Each structure stands twice: as C-alpha cells, then as structure tokens.
mmCIF file of C-alpha atoms and ligand atoms in Angstrom:
data_model
loop_
_atom_site.group_PDB
_atom_site.id
_atom_site.type_symbol
_atom_site.label_atom_id
_atom_site.label_comp_id
_atom_site.label_asym_id
_atom_site.label_seq_id
_atom_site.Cartn_x
_atom_site.Cartn_y
_atom_site.Cartn_z
ATOM 1 C CA UNK A 1 165.291 176.176 89.267
ATOM 2 C CA UNK A 2 162.641 173.492 88.975
ATOM 3 C CA UNK A 3 163.611 170.708 91.345
ATOM 4 C CA UNK A 4 161.526 167.615 90.637
ATOM 5 C CA UNK A 5 163.714 164.983 92.224
ATOM 6 C CA UNK A 6 162.555 164.873 95.822
ATOM 7 C CA UNK A 7 162.880 161.060 95.952
ATOM 8 C CA UNK A 8 166.666 161.526 95.478
ATOM 9 C CA UNK A 9 166.829 164.026 98.289
ATOM 10 C CA UNK A 10 164.752 166.922 99.579
ATOM 11 C CA UNK A 11 165.739 170.523 100.158
ATOM 12 C CA UNK A 12 166.281 171.499 103.800
ATOM 13 C CA UNK A 13 163.822 173.944 105.219
ATOM 14 C CA UNK A 14 164.900 177.052 107.077
ATOM 15 C CA UNK A 15 163.428 175.782 110.411
ATOM 16 C CA UNK A 16 165.348 172.521 110.030
ATOM 17 C CA UNK A 17 168.609 174.341 109.340
ATOM 18 C CA UNK A 18 167.949 176.532 112.388
ATOM 19 C CA UNK A 19 167.359 173.463 114.648
ATOM 20 C CA UNK A 20 170.637 171.932 113.370
ATOM 21 C CA UNK A 21 172.448 175.191 114.023
ATOM 22 C CA UNK A 22 171.034 175.479 117.490
ATOM 23 C CA UNK A 23 172.229 171.988 118.353
ATOM 24 C CA UNK A 24 175.662 172.613 116.899
ATOM 25 C CA UNK A 25 176.267 175.985 118.536
ATOM 26 C CA UNK A 26 174.371 175.747 121.848
ATOM 27 C CA UNK A 27 173.919 172.070 122.359
ATOM 28 C CA UNK A 28 177.294 170.549 121.545
ATOM 29 C CA UNK A 29 177.722 168.553 124.761
ATOM 30 C CA UNK A 30 178.329 164.842 124.487
ATOM 31 C CA UNK A 31 175.155 163.053 125.547
ATOM 32 C CA UNK A 32 177.285 160.515 127.403
ATOM 33 C CA UNK A 33 178.958 163.159 129.599
ATOM 34 C CA UNK A 34 177.729 163.314 133.184
ATOM 35 C CA UNK A 35 177.755 167.057 133.684
ATOM 36 C CA UNK A 36 174.859 169.334 132.799
ATOM 37 C CA UNK A 37 175.583 170.055 129.110
ATOM 38 C CA UNK A 38 175.935 166.314 128.537
ATOM 39 C CA UNK A 39 172.793 165.381 130.452
ATOM 40 C CA UNK A 40 170.840 168.087 128.660
ATOM 41 C CA UNK A 41 172.062 166.820 125.266
ATOM 42 C CA UNK A 42 170.960 163.287 126.251
ATOM 43 C CA UNK A 43 167.517 164.622 127.260
ATOM 44 C CA UNK A 44 167.191 166.425 123.892
ATOM 45 C CA UNK A 45 168.146 163.324 121.988
ATOM 46 C CA UNK A 46 165.492 161.405 123.949
ATOM 47 C CA UNK A 47 162.864 163.959 123.001
ATOM 48 C CA UNK A 48 163.874 163.912 119.315
ATOM 49 C CA UNK A 49 163.686 160.110 119.381
ATOM 50 C CA UNK A 50 160.196 160.351 120.885
ATOM 51 C CA UNK A 51 159.097 162.776 118.124
ATOM 52 C CA UNK A 52 160.268 160.439 115.328
ATOM 53 C CA UNK A 53 158.904 157.275 117.018
ATOM 54 C CA UNK A 54 155.507 158.937 117.521
ATOM 55 C CA UNK A 55 155.329 159.975 113.861
ATOM 56 C CA UNK A 56 156.069 156.326 113.024
ATOM 57 C CA UNK A 57 153.247 155.243 115.341
ATOM 58 C CA UNK A 58 155.619 153.322 117.603
ATOM 59 C CA UNK A 59 157.512 153.456 120.830
ATOM 60 C CA UNK A 60 160.656 155.579 121.438
ATOM 61 C CA UNK A 61 162.549 152.643 123.037
ATOM 62 C CA UNK A 62 162.232 150.600 119.845
ATOM 63 C CA UNK A 63 163.823 153.334 117.569
ATOM 64 C CA UNK A 64 167.526 153.223 116.863
ATOM 65 C CA UNK A 65 169.429 155.955 115.116
ATOM 66 C CA UNK A 66 171.776 154.934 112.235
ATOM 67 C CA UNK A 67 173.606 156.994 109.680
ATOM 68 C CA UNK A 68 171.202 156.426 106.773
ATOM 69 C CA UNK A 69 168.518 154.298 105.195
ATOM 70 C CA UNK A 70 171.146 152.021 103.666
ATOM 71 C CA UNK A 71 172.597 151.272 107.070
ATOM 72 C CA UNK A 72 169.136 150.648 108.546
ATOM 73 C CA UNK A 73 168.274 148.220 105.779
ATOM 74 C CA UNK A 74 171.548 146.357 106.114
ATOM 75 C CA UNK A 75 171.378 146.105 109.873
ATOM 76 C CA UNK A 76 167.708 144.968 109.698
ATOM 77 C CA UNK A 77 168.443 142.150 107.333
ATOM 78 C CA UNK A 78 171.520 140.970 109.192
ATOM 79 C CA UNK A 79 169.957 141.008 112.573
ATOM 80 C CA UNK A 80 166.834 139.209 111.360
ATOM 81 C CA UNK A 81 168.964 136.453 109.773
ATOM 82 C CA UNK A 82 171.013 136.247 113.000
ATOM 83 C CA UNK A 83 167.905 135.946 115.214
ATOM 84 C CA UNK A 84 166.455 133.318 112.844
ATOM 85 C CA UNK A 85 169.744 131.437 112.201
ATOM 86 C CA UNK A 86 168.126 128.172 113.431
ATOM 87 C CA UNK A 87 165.005 128.637 111.248
ATOM 88 C CA UNK A 88 166.880 128.413 107.918
ATOM 89 C CA UNK A 89 168.663 130.197 105.178
ATOM 90 C CA UNK A 90 165.853 131.158 102.905
ATOM 91 C CA UNK A 91 165.075 134.749 102.112
ATOM 92 C CA UNK A 92 162.085 136.144 100.200
ATOM 93 C CA UNK A 93 162.476 139.586 98.671
ATOM 94 C CA UNK A 94 161.334 141.446 95.554
ATOM 95 C CA UNK A 95 163.012 142.255 92.221
ATOM 96 C CA UNK A 96 162.335 145.984 92.763
ATOM 97 C CA UNK A 97 164.047 146.619 96.112
ATOM 98 C CA UNK A 98 166.511 149.485 96.487
ATOM 99 C CA UNK A 99 170.097 148.412 96.144
ATOM 100 C CA UNK A 100 170.468 148.866 99.904
ATOM 101 C CA UNK A 101 168.498 145.551 100.089
ATOM 102 C CA UNK A 102 169.266 144.050 96.752
ATOM 103 C CA UNK A 103 173.082 144.212 96.976
ATOM 104 C CA UNK A 104 173.098 142.678 100.430
ATOM 105 C CA UNK A 105 170.799 139.874 99.253
ATOM 106 C CA UNK A 106 173.121 139.160 96.383
ATOM 107 C CA UNK A 107 176.082 139.078 98.852
ATOM 108 C CA UNK A 108 174.168 136.695 101.077
ATOM 109 C CA UNK A 109 173.341 134.461 98.122
ATOM 110 C CA UNK A 110 177.118 134.055 97.632
ATOM 111 C CA UNK A 111 177.497 133.007 101.261
ATOM 112 C CA UNK A 112 174.981 130.181 101.440
ATOM 113 C CA UNK A 113 171.596 131.826 101.564
ATOM 114 C CA UNK A 114 168.852 130.975 99.111
ATOM 115 C CA UNK A 115 167.061 134.126 97.828
ATOM 116 C CA UNK A 116 163.651 134.086 96.132
ATOM 117 C CA UNK A 117 163.157 137.320 94.266
ATOM 118 C CA UNK A 118 159.542 137.996 93.514
ATOM 119 C CA UNK A 119 158.805 139.644 90.181
ATOM 120 C CA UNK A 120 156.282 142.556 89.976
ATOM 121 C CA UNK A 121 153.272 142.686 87.669
ATOM 122 C CA UNK A 122 153.253 145.186 84.862
ATOM 123 C CA UNK A 123 152.079 147.920 87.256
ATOM 124 C CA UNK A 124 155.082 147.309 89.529
ATOM 125 C CA UNK A 125 153.255 145.583 92.344
ATOM 126 C CA UNK A 126 154.040 142.311 94.119
ATOM 127 C CA UNK A 127 151.127 140.543 95.809
ATOM 128 C CA UNK A 128 150.897 138.831 99.191
ATOM 129 C CA UNK A 129 149.812 135.684 97.329
ATOM 130 C CA UNK A 130 153.227 135.539 95.699
ATOM 131 C CA UNK A 131 154.796 135.735 99.150
ATOM 132 C CA UNK A 132 152.390 132.972 100.322
ATOM 133 C CA UNK A 133 153.542 130.678 97.473
ATOM 134 C CA UNK A 134 157.226 131.275 98.161
ATOM 135 C CA UNK A 135 157.067 130.918 101.902
ATOM 136 C CA UNK A 136 158.730 127.811 103.351
ATOM 137 C CA UNK A 137 159.479 126.311 106.755
ATOM 138 C CA UNK A 138 163.096 127.514 106.484
ATOM 139 C CA UNK A 139 162.210 131.120 105.400
ATOM 140 C CA UNK A 140 164.058 133.365 107.891
ATOM 141 C CA UNK A 141 163.227 136.712 106.417
ATOM 142 C CA UNK A 142 160.818 138.447 104.068
ATOM 143 C CA UNK A 143 162.110 141.867 102.923
ATOM 144 C CA UNK A 144 159.543 143.929 100.987
ATOM 145 C CA UNK A 145 159.710 147.727 100.593
ATOM 146 C CA UNK A 146 156.641 149.811 101.448
ATOM 147 C CA UNK A 147 156.946 152.358 98.582
ATOM 148 C CA UNK A 148 159.071 151.807 95.536
ATOM 149 C CA UNK A 149 161.484 154.692 94.872
ATOM 150 C CA UNK A 150 161.259 154.550 91.082
ATOM 151 C CA UNK A 151 157.594 153.698 90.480
ATOM 152 C CA UNK A 152 155.831 155.070 93.548
ATOM 153 C CA UNK A 153 153.914 151.838 93.932
ATOM 154 C CA UNK A 154 152.798 150.771 97.479
ATOM 155 C CA UNK A 155 153.531 147.171 98.274
ATOM 156 C CA UNK A 156 151.133 145.071 100.439
ATOM 157 C CA UNK A 157 153.367 144.922 103.562
ATOM 158 C CA UNK A 158 150.493 144.876 105.954
ATOM 159 C CA UNK A 159 148.940 141.866 104.071
ATOM 160 C CA UNK A 160 152.242 140.079 104.126
ATOM 161 C CA UNK A 161 152.553 140.678 107.938
ATOM 162 C CA UNK A 162 148.993 139.223 108.331
ATOM 163 C CA UNK A 163 149.957 136.291 106.193
ATOM 164 C CA UNK A 164 153.052 135.442 108.244
ATOM 165 C CA UNK A 165 150.990 135.591 111.393
ATOM 166 C CA UNK A 166 148.290 133.398 109.988
ATOM 167 C CA UNK A 167 150.787 130.835 108.822
ATOM 168 C CA UNK A 168 152.553 131.137 112.203
ATOM 169 C CA UNK A 169 155.791 131.592 110.274
ATOM 170 C CA UNK A 170 158.949 132.252 112.097
ATOM 171 C CA UNK A 171 160.107 134.448 109.197
ATOM 172 C CA UNK A 172 160.726 138.090 110.282
ATOM 173 C CA UNK A 173 159.362 140.879 108.083
ATOM 174 C CA UNK A 174 161.589 143.853 107.085
ATOM 175 C CA UNK A 175 160.269 146.777 105.204
ATOM 176 C CA UNK A 176 162.276 149.591 103.624
ATOM 177 C CA UNK A 177 160.000 152.502 104.314
ATOM 178 C CA UNK A 178 162.472 155.237 103.197
ATOM 179 C CA UNK A 179 160.116 156.494 100.422
ATOM 180 C CA UNK A 180 156.985 155.988 102.557
ATOM 181 C CA UNK A 181 157.836 157.835 105.733
ATOM 182 C CA UNK A 182 156.164 161.282 105.819
ATOM 183 C CA UNK A 183 154.915 160.728 102.249
ATOM 184 C CA UNK A 184 151.938 158.443 103.022
ATOM 185 C CA UNK A 185 150.405 157.876 106.413
ATOM 186 C CA UNK A 186 151.264 154.607 108.130
ATOM 187 C CA UNK A 187 151.935 153.279 111.558
ATOM 188 C CA UNK A 188 154.558 150.620 112.412
ATOM 189 C CA UNK A 189 152.090 149.030 114.838
ATOM 190 C CA UNK A 190 149.373 148.642 112.196
ATOM 191 C CA UNK A 191 151.807 147.726 109.463
ATOM 192 C CA UNK A 192 152.975 144.730 111.503
ATOM 193 C CA UNK A 193 156.512 144.632 110.101
ATOM 194 C CA UNK A 194 159.172 143.628 112.534
ATOM 195 C CA UNK A 195 161.838 145.919 111.151
ATOM 196 C CA UNK A 196 161.120 149.332 109.506
ATOM 197 C CA UNK A 197 163.989 151.372 107.968
ATOM 198 C CA UNK A 198 163.736 155.155 107.359
ATOM 199 C CA UNK A 199 166.089 157.890 106.235
ATOM 200 C CA UNK A 200 166.089 161.606 107.128
ATOM 201 C CA UNK A 201 167.305 163.330 103.996
ATOM 202 C CA UNK A 202 164.325 162.270 101.896
ATOM 203 C CA UNK A 203 162.074 164.535 104.051
ATOM 204 C CA UNK A 204 164.199 167.672 104.177
ATOM 205 C CA UNK A 205 166.541 166.814 107.079
ATOM 206 C CA UNK A 206 170.309 166.568 106.823
ATOM 207 C CA UNK A 207 172.048 163.676 105.216
ATOM 208 C CA UNK A 208 173.916 161.328 107.493
ATOM 209 C CA UNK A 209 171.049 160.229 109.712
ATOM 210 C CA UNK A 210 168.489 157.468 109.537
ATOM 211 C CA UNK A 211 166.666 155.080 111.919
ATOM 212 C CA UNK A 212 165.633 151.531 112.341
ATOM 213 C CA UNK A 213 162.438 150.614 114.182
ATOM 214 C CA UNK A 214 162.379 147.193 115.837
ATOM 215 C CA UNK A 215 159.022 145.596 116.699
ATOM 216 C CA UNK A 216 158.263 143.281 119.593
ATOM 217 C CA UNK A 217 159.298 140.059 117.809
ATOM 218 C CA UNK A 218 162.904 141.306 117.765
ATOM 219 C CA UNK A 219 164.522 139.699 120.781
ATOM 220 C CA UNK A 220 168.110 140.476 121.830
ATOM 221 C CA UNK A 221 169.025 142.216 118.561
ATOM 222 C CA UNK A 222 172.478 141.622 117.265
ATOM 223 C CA UNK A 223 174.694 144.722 117.514
ATOM 224 C CA UNK A 224 175.698 146.430 114.257
ATOM 225 C CA UNK A 225 178.894 147.903 115.708
ATOM 226 C CA UNK A 226 180.845 147.291 118.919
ATOM 227 C CA UNK A 227 182.000 150.134 121.141
ATOM 228 C CA UNK A 228 180.368 152.279 123.833
ATOM 229 C CA UNK A 229 176.864 152.210 125.169
ATOM 230 C CA UNK A 230 175.023 154.467 122.736
ATOM 231 C CA UNK A 231 171.845 153.171 121.190
ATOM 232 C CA UNK A 232 171.798 150.533 124.004
ATOM 233 C CA UNK A 233 175.211 149.328 122.873
ATOM 234 C CA UNK A 234 173.764 148.045 119.631
ATOM 235 C CA UNK A 235 174.852 150.889 117.354
ATOM 236 C CA UNK A 236 177.496 152.685 119.408
ATOM 237 C CA UNK A 237 179.282 155.876 118.394
ATOM 238 C CA UNK A 238 178.687 159.383 119.774
ATOM 239 C CA UNK A 239 175.134 160.451 118.713
ATOM 240 C CA UNK A 240 174.948 162.752 115.719
ATOM 241 C CA UNK A 241 173.015 165.230 117.849
ATOM 242 C CA UNK A 242 172.714 168.048 115.231
ATOM 243 C CA UNK A 243 171.493 165.662 112.472
ATOM 244 C CA UNK A 244 169.059 164.058 114.919
ATOM 245 C CA UNK A 245 167.681 167.472 115.913
ATOM 246 C CA UNK A 246 167.234 168.305 112.137
ATOM 247 C CA UNK A 247 165.602 164.927 111.587
ATOM 248 C CA UNK A 248 163.115 165.529 114.442
ATOM 249 C CA UNK A 249 162.327 169.070 113.245
ATOM 250 C CA UNK A 250 161.715 167.864 109.646
ATOM 251 C CA UNK A 251 159.413 165.104 110.987
ATOM 252 C CA UNK A 252 157.530 167.660 113.103
ATOM 253 C CA UNK A 253 157.017 169.986 110.142
ATOM 254 C CA UNK A 254 156.080 167.236 107.685
ATOM 255 C CA UNK A 255 153.637 165.501 110.051
ATOM 256 C CA UNK A 256 151.783 168.745 110.816
ATOM 257 C CA UNK A 257 151.029 169.129 107.139
ATOM 258 C CA UNK A 258 151.016 165.609 105.887
ATOM 259 C CA UNK A 259 147.394 165.469 104.685
ATOM 260 C CA UNK A 260 147.533 168.871 103.070
ATOM 261 C CA UNK A 261 150.836 168.075 101.350
ATOM 262 C CA UNK A 262 149.626 164.706 100.128
ATOM 263 C CA UNK A 263 146.474 166.174 98.618
ATOM 264 C CA UNK A 264 148.481 168.922 96.905
ATOM 265 C CA UNK A 265 151.066 166.496 95.466
ATOM 266 C CA UNK A 266 148.306 164.115 94.466
ATOM 267 C CA UNK A 267 146.562 166.848 92.480
ATOM 268 C CA UNK A 268 149.867 168.035 90.900
ATOM 269 C CA UNK A 269 150.658 164.419 89.947
ATOM 270 C CA UNK A 270 147.169 164.125 88.442
ATOM 271 C CA UNK A 271 147.765 167.272 86.458
ATOM 272 C CA UNK A 272 151.116 166.000 85.147
ATOM 273 C CA UNK A 273 149.598 162.677 84.242
ATOM 274 C CA UNK A 274 146.703 164.214 82.307
ATOM 275 C CA UNK A 275 149.099 166.380 80.330
ATOM 276 C CA UNK A 276 151.460 163.500 79.632
ATOM 277 C CA UNK A 277 148.650 161.328 78.429
ATOM 278 C CA UNK A 278 147.932 163.951 75.798
ATOM 279 C CA UNK A 279 151.603 164.276 74.795
ATOM 280 C CA UNK A 280 152.997 162.491 71.806
ATOM 281 C CA UNK A 281 155.803 160.009 72.568
ATOM 282 C CA UNK A 282 155.246 159.944 76.298
ATOM 283 C CA UNK A 283 154.108 156.793 78.112
ATOM 284 C CA UNK A 284 153.147 156.656 81.761
ATOM 285 C CA UNK A 285 154.838 153.610 83.350
ATOM 286 C CA UNK A 286 153.033 152.920 86.541
ATOM 287 C CA UNK A 287 150.323 154.946 88.052
ATOM 288 C CA UNK A 288 151.747 154.199 91.573
ATOM 289 C CA UNK A 289 149.438 155.167 94.402
ATOM 290 C CA UNK A 290 151.945 157.511 96.115
ATOM 291 C CA UNK A 291 151.343 161.163 95.528
ATOM 292 C CA UNK A 292 154.940 162.143 95.187
ATOM 293 C CA UNK A 293 156.435 159.765 92.524
ATOM 294 C CA UNK A 294 155.569 159.697 88.788
ATOM 295 C CA UNK A 295 157.448 157.341 86.461
ATOM 296 C CA UNK A 296 157.126 157.826 82.763
ATOM 297 C CA UNK A 297 159.059 157.330 79.535
ATOM 298 C CA UNK A 298 159.987 159.607 76.733
ATOM 299 C CA UNK A 299 159.884 156.680 74.415
ATOM 300 C CA UNK A 300 163.058 156.141 72.433
ATOM 301 C CA UNK A 301 165.012 158.975 73.894
ATOM 302 C CA UNK A 302 167.768 157.672 76.211
ATOM 303 C CA UNK A 303 166.917 158.900 79.730
ATOM 304 C CA UNK A 304 170.485 160.000 80.577
ATOM 305 C CA UNK A 305 170.480 162.435 77.746
ATOM 306 C CA UNK A 306 167.130 163.797 78.674
ATOM 307 C CA UNK A 307 168.268 164.305 82.291
ATOM 308 C CA UNK A 308 171.401 166.147 81.145
ATOM 309 C CA UNK A 309 169.494 168.292 78.625
ATOM 310 C CA UNK A 310 166.808 169.260 81.138
ATOM 311 C CA UNK A 311 169.387 169.965 83.905
ATOM 312 C CA UNK A 312 170.969 172.574 81.550
ATOM 313 C CA UNK A 313 167.590 174.342 81.529
ATOM 314 C CA UNK A 314 167.388 174.241 85.344
ATOM 315 C CA UNK A 315 164.946 171.364 85.488
ATOM 316 C CA UNK A 316 166.049 168.468 87.740
ATOM 317 C CA UNK A 317 164.538 165.022 87.277
ATOM 318 C CA UNK A 318 165.942 161.545 87.446
ATOM 319 C CA UNK A 319 166.562 158.620 85.144
ATOM 320 C CA UNK A 320 165.163 156.045 87.526
ATOM 321 C CA UNK A 321 166.905 155.987 90.851
ATOM 322 C CA UNK A 322 169.788 158.390 91.532
ATOM 323 C CA UNK A 323 171.724 155.410 92.932
ATOM 324 C CA UNK A 324 172.149 153.759 89.495
ATOM 325 C CA UNK A 325 174.411 156.443 88.060
ATOM 326 C CA UNK A 326 174.054 155.574 84.422
ATOM 327 C CA UNK A 327 173.495 151.812 84.683
ATOM 328 C CA UNK A 328 170.150 150.347 83.525
ATOM 329 C CA UNK A 329 167.777 150.283 86.420
ATOM 330 C CA UNK A 330 166.806 146.751 87.699
ATOM 331 C CA UNK A 331 163.354 148.114 88.620
ATOM 332 C CA UNK A 332 162.633 149.255 85.076
ATOM 333 C CA UNK A 333 164.072 145.900 83.860
ATOM 334 C CA UNK A 334 161.749 144.043 86.153
ATOM 335 C CA UNK A 335 158.793 145.586 84.410
ATOM 336 C CA UNK A 336 159.864 143.849 81.156
ATOM 337 C CA UNK A 337 159.014 146.926 79.028
ATOM 338 C CA UNK A 338 159.730 147.204 75.286
ATOM 339 C CA UNK A 339 163.330 148.268 74.783
ATOM 340 C CA UNK A 340 162.556 151.897 73.677
ATOM 341 C CA UNK A 341 160.190 152.466 76.524
ATOM 342 C CA UNK A 342 162.662 151.202 79.031
ATOM 343 C CA UNK A 343 165.478 153.258 77.530
ATOM 344 C CA UNK A 344 163.477 156.441 77.995
ATOM 345 C CA UNK A 345 162.382 155.755 81.573
ATOM 346 C CA UNK A 346 162.325 158.859 83.767
ATOM 347 C CA UNK A 347 161.070 159.715 87.241
ATOM 348 C CA UNK A 348 159.769 162.908 88.582
ATOM 349 C CA UNK A 349 159.111 163.256 92.278
ATOM 350 C CA UNK A 350 157.357 166.079 94.030
ATOM 351 C CA UNK A 351 157.848 167.776 97.348
ATOM 352 C CA UNK A 352 155.489 169.904 99.353
ATOM 353 C CA UNK A 353 156.606 173.057 97.604
ATOM 354 C CA UNK A 354 156.438 171.672 94.001
ATOM 355 C CA UNK A 355 154.162 173.704 91.784
ATOM 356 C CA UNK A 356 152.186 173.655 88.526
ATOM 357 C CA UNK A 357 154.899 176.009 87.134
ATOM 358 C CA UNK A 358 157.482 173.250 87.782
ATOM 359 C CA UNK A 359 155.372 170.712 85.910
ATOM 360 C CA UNK A 360 154.673 173.177 83.027
ATOM 361 C CA UNK A 361 158.454 173.829 82.679
ATOM 362 C CA UNK A 362 159.059 170.121 82.610
ATOM 363 C CA UNK A 363 156.414 169.398 79.935
ATOM 364 C CA UNK A 364 157.713 172.156 77.739
ATOM 365 C CA UNK A 365 161.312 170.979 78.022
ATOM 366 C CA UNK A 366 160.288 167.398 77.194
ATOM 367 C CA UNK A 367 158.548 168.601 74.043
ATOM 368 C CA UNK A 368 161.643 170.636 73.064
ATOM 369 C CA UNK A 369 163.853 167.640 73.654
ATOM 370 C CA UNK A 370 161.780 165.531 71.331
ATOM 371 C CA UNK A 371 161.841 168.247 68.669
ATOM 372 C CA UNK A 372 165.531 168.909 68.832
ATOM 373 C CA UNK A 373 167.021 165.331 69.235
ATOM 374 C CA UNK A 374 167.001 162.202 67.247
ATOM 375 C CA UNK A 375 165.457 159.160 68.886
ATOM 376 C CA UNK A 376 167.306 155.856 69.075
ATOM 377 C CA UNK A 377 166.699 153.427 66.196
HETATM 378 N N1 PLP B 1 165.686 152.742 100.192
HETATM 379 C C1 PLP B 1 165.050 153.500 99.356
HETATM 380 C C2 PLP B 1 163.708 153.029 98.873
HETATM 381 C C3 PLP B 1 165.593 154.678 98.883
HETATM 382 O O1 PLP B 1 164.964 155.393 97.954
HETATM 383 C C4 PLP B 1 166.882 155.043 99.315
HETATM 384 C C5 PLP B 1 167.538 156.271 98.805
HETATM 385 O O2 PLP B 1 167.521 156.525 97.603
HETATM 386 C C6 PLP B 1 167.468 154.276 100.275
HETATM 387 C C7 PLP B 1 166.932 153.081 100.679
HETATM 388 C C8 PLP B 1 168.852 154.627 100.854
HETATM 389 O O3 PLP B 1 168.725 155.665 101.765
HETATM 390 P P1 PLP B 1 170.005 156.495 102.185
HETATM 391 O O4 PLP B 1 170.297 157.371 101.005
HETATM 392 O O5 PLP B 1 169.586 157.262 103.339
HETATM 393 O O6 PLP B 1 171.098 155.540 102.363
#
C-alpha cells in the first residue's frame, strides 16, 4: 500500500494504540469520581492536557477538549460572535476555509451576519492587506486558517493578529490550525490568534478528539454544551480519556521528531515536484510552503477517476479535500484555474513514514492512467 493522503487522516502508530489500550484497560475510571481510580484518571487527563498545550506553546488551562476539529472551529466562531455581540455582525473569512468554517459562515449569513470572503491569489494565499481593507468598526470576527488543507499554503495569521492589534480592533481572530499542528512549528502565543482549533486524527491519534485553545482576550467564553462540570462546564460530557491519552502520545512522538520529519517531507515533496515538472500533462497547482501537502493536476483527466484508478493499484491520494465527496472543491474553484486543470486537481499529502518508493509508485500510476484513459474534451 502507498498511502499518500495524510491530510485526510494519518495512520495510528503502535505506541499511540498502546497508550489508548492502557487507558481503556487500566485507566477506565471516570475523572469526575471522587475515589482513587477517578482521581487518578483526572490527574492523567491533566497531564495529557499539559502535553498538548505545551506543544502548542500555550497554557494548559486555556486548552479545551472537543470531539474533533470541526467542533473546535464551530465553537470558536460561535463564542467569538457571542463575546463580540455588541461590536457588530460583520465577519471576515477566506474563500479557501475548510467546510467546518465555511458552512457555518454560510449559515450565519442566513441569520443576519454579513460575511466578507477574501479571495486568494493564484498561489492560494490571502494577504494581511486584504484583511486590512475589509476590516470595519463592526467586524466581530476574522477567521483565517493557518495551513490550507488542499493547497498546503500558509496564511499570514500572525500578520493579521498584529494588524488587529495595531488598529485596536475589537474583532477576535480565529484560526483553523488543523493542518498546521505538528506539521509546521508554531506557538499560539507568538501567533497571536485568540482561538486556535486542532484535531488529533491528522497526526496519528484516534478519531473523535480535538481541542480548542483560547487566548487571553477570550473572557467568560460561551459554553458549547450544557451539562456537568467537565472542561470547566463549557464543554461538558465525560472526558474521552482513551482518545485524549492517544492524542497526547501522538503529540509527544510528533514533537520529538518535528524538525527531522519536516526536513524529510520537504525533500520528498521537492523530489515529487521535480519529477512532476518533467512529466507531460501534469501541472503543479500551488507550491505551498508546508512540507506535507502537494497539489497538482493531471490536466484534463477527471480527478475522481484518477483517485479510483490509483486506489485499485493500492495508491491512495485525494481529489482535493476528502470532505467534498465528489463535489467540485471550492478551494480549487477559488484559484480560478482553466476548466481542464481544475477538473484534474489532485492532492498528495505525506506523513513522517512516506518514502521515495511511494512517490515513484504514484508517478508511474499517473503515467499509466494518462496512457490508458481518454481525457475530457
Ligand atoms: N479543518 C481543516 C483544515 C481540515 O483539514 C479538517 C479535516 O479535514 C478539519 C478542519 C476538520 O477536522 P475533523 O475531521 O477533526 O473534524
């Protein structure tokens, strides 16, 4: 198998599975229980929270567990708008956000919010100047992802944070860092965003766990759910202790090797790009600065067919984001590419264990696909 779709989800490492199993079998107490096995579970959750917060460059008490990146994004946006309800109903976001942000912004548009959606340039980047131009007195929220999941481009979140500060804007800044966490180094403190959303399954931890980091400008955050006192009563529900243990273990493993993994993926991506530049009928779409994501097009060959054909050969890649399930991707649309280039848009995404053999198998299969299929007219 040649798995080149790590931005969709990442394989779980042995050590992570072991940490999950330990928690399930030996640490199954309820962290809210007063007796020893409960107190011990609560202590372990506190230490897992500290591990993840440290890797984010933040404070444990500001990190809240959720069930996934989507939930973190949704909560962040809703609570920012609630906190800034007297500031206004204007939102600034980008045309290339993940649907976890985009779909909610569309929903908010239908309920009285005005949404300015900034378009990327041809390389898939939005500038801080565009945000500066769109910013108004009544802007309550700016939502800009840190790394785009389809293009691998890094957005200027730190610059936008500095801009909001300089303008003394009341607008809160949310960033979806799902594709950035443990892929590129960043710290929530230096980034300056008020709300940072991350997800565990993208870094080799179990699905069903994510986190939201809240910076110091978040005052009395609005609860996402109502119930018991877990997550300070803001996101109640018995803690998913085993998933949290797996999340912390994956973070621990990834952060120990982050620099090495980045260099390795960067050079693998460089190799793939060089080969693709030489290949007939292949166009690189954005040279996105992240080491793990490479978007390209097999021009004129519908991407869904390529994905299916390659999967039959044991090569797993993606037609844009896995969340689109066959529909044209709004991210690719936002690049305003010629029709045949857009139709053939594909994404490969690497993980720490990806190899040159995976890339060679991919290149070979792409060549075969071109030889054996008819392009669209
Ligand atoms: N944001 C980005 C940029 C993503 O790539 C994804 C997953 O594809 C999400 C949010 C959603 O994360 P989750 O699958 O944990 O809900």
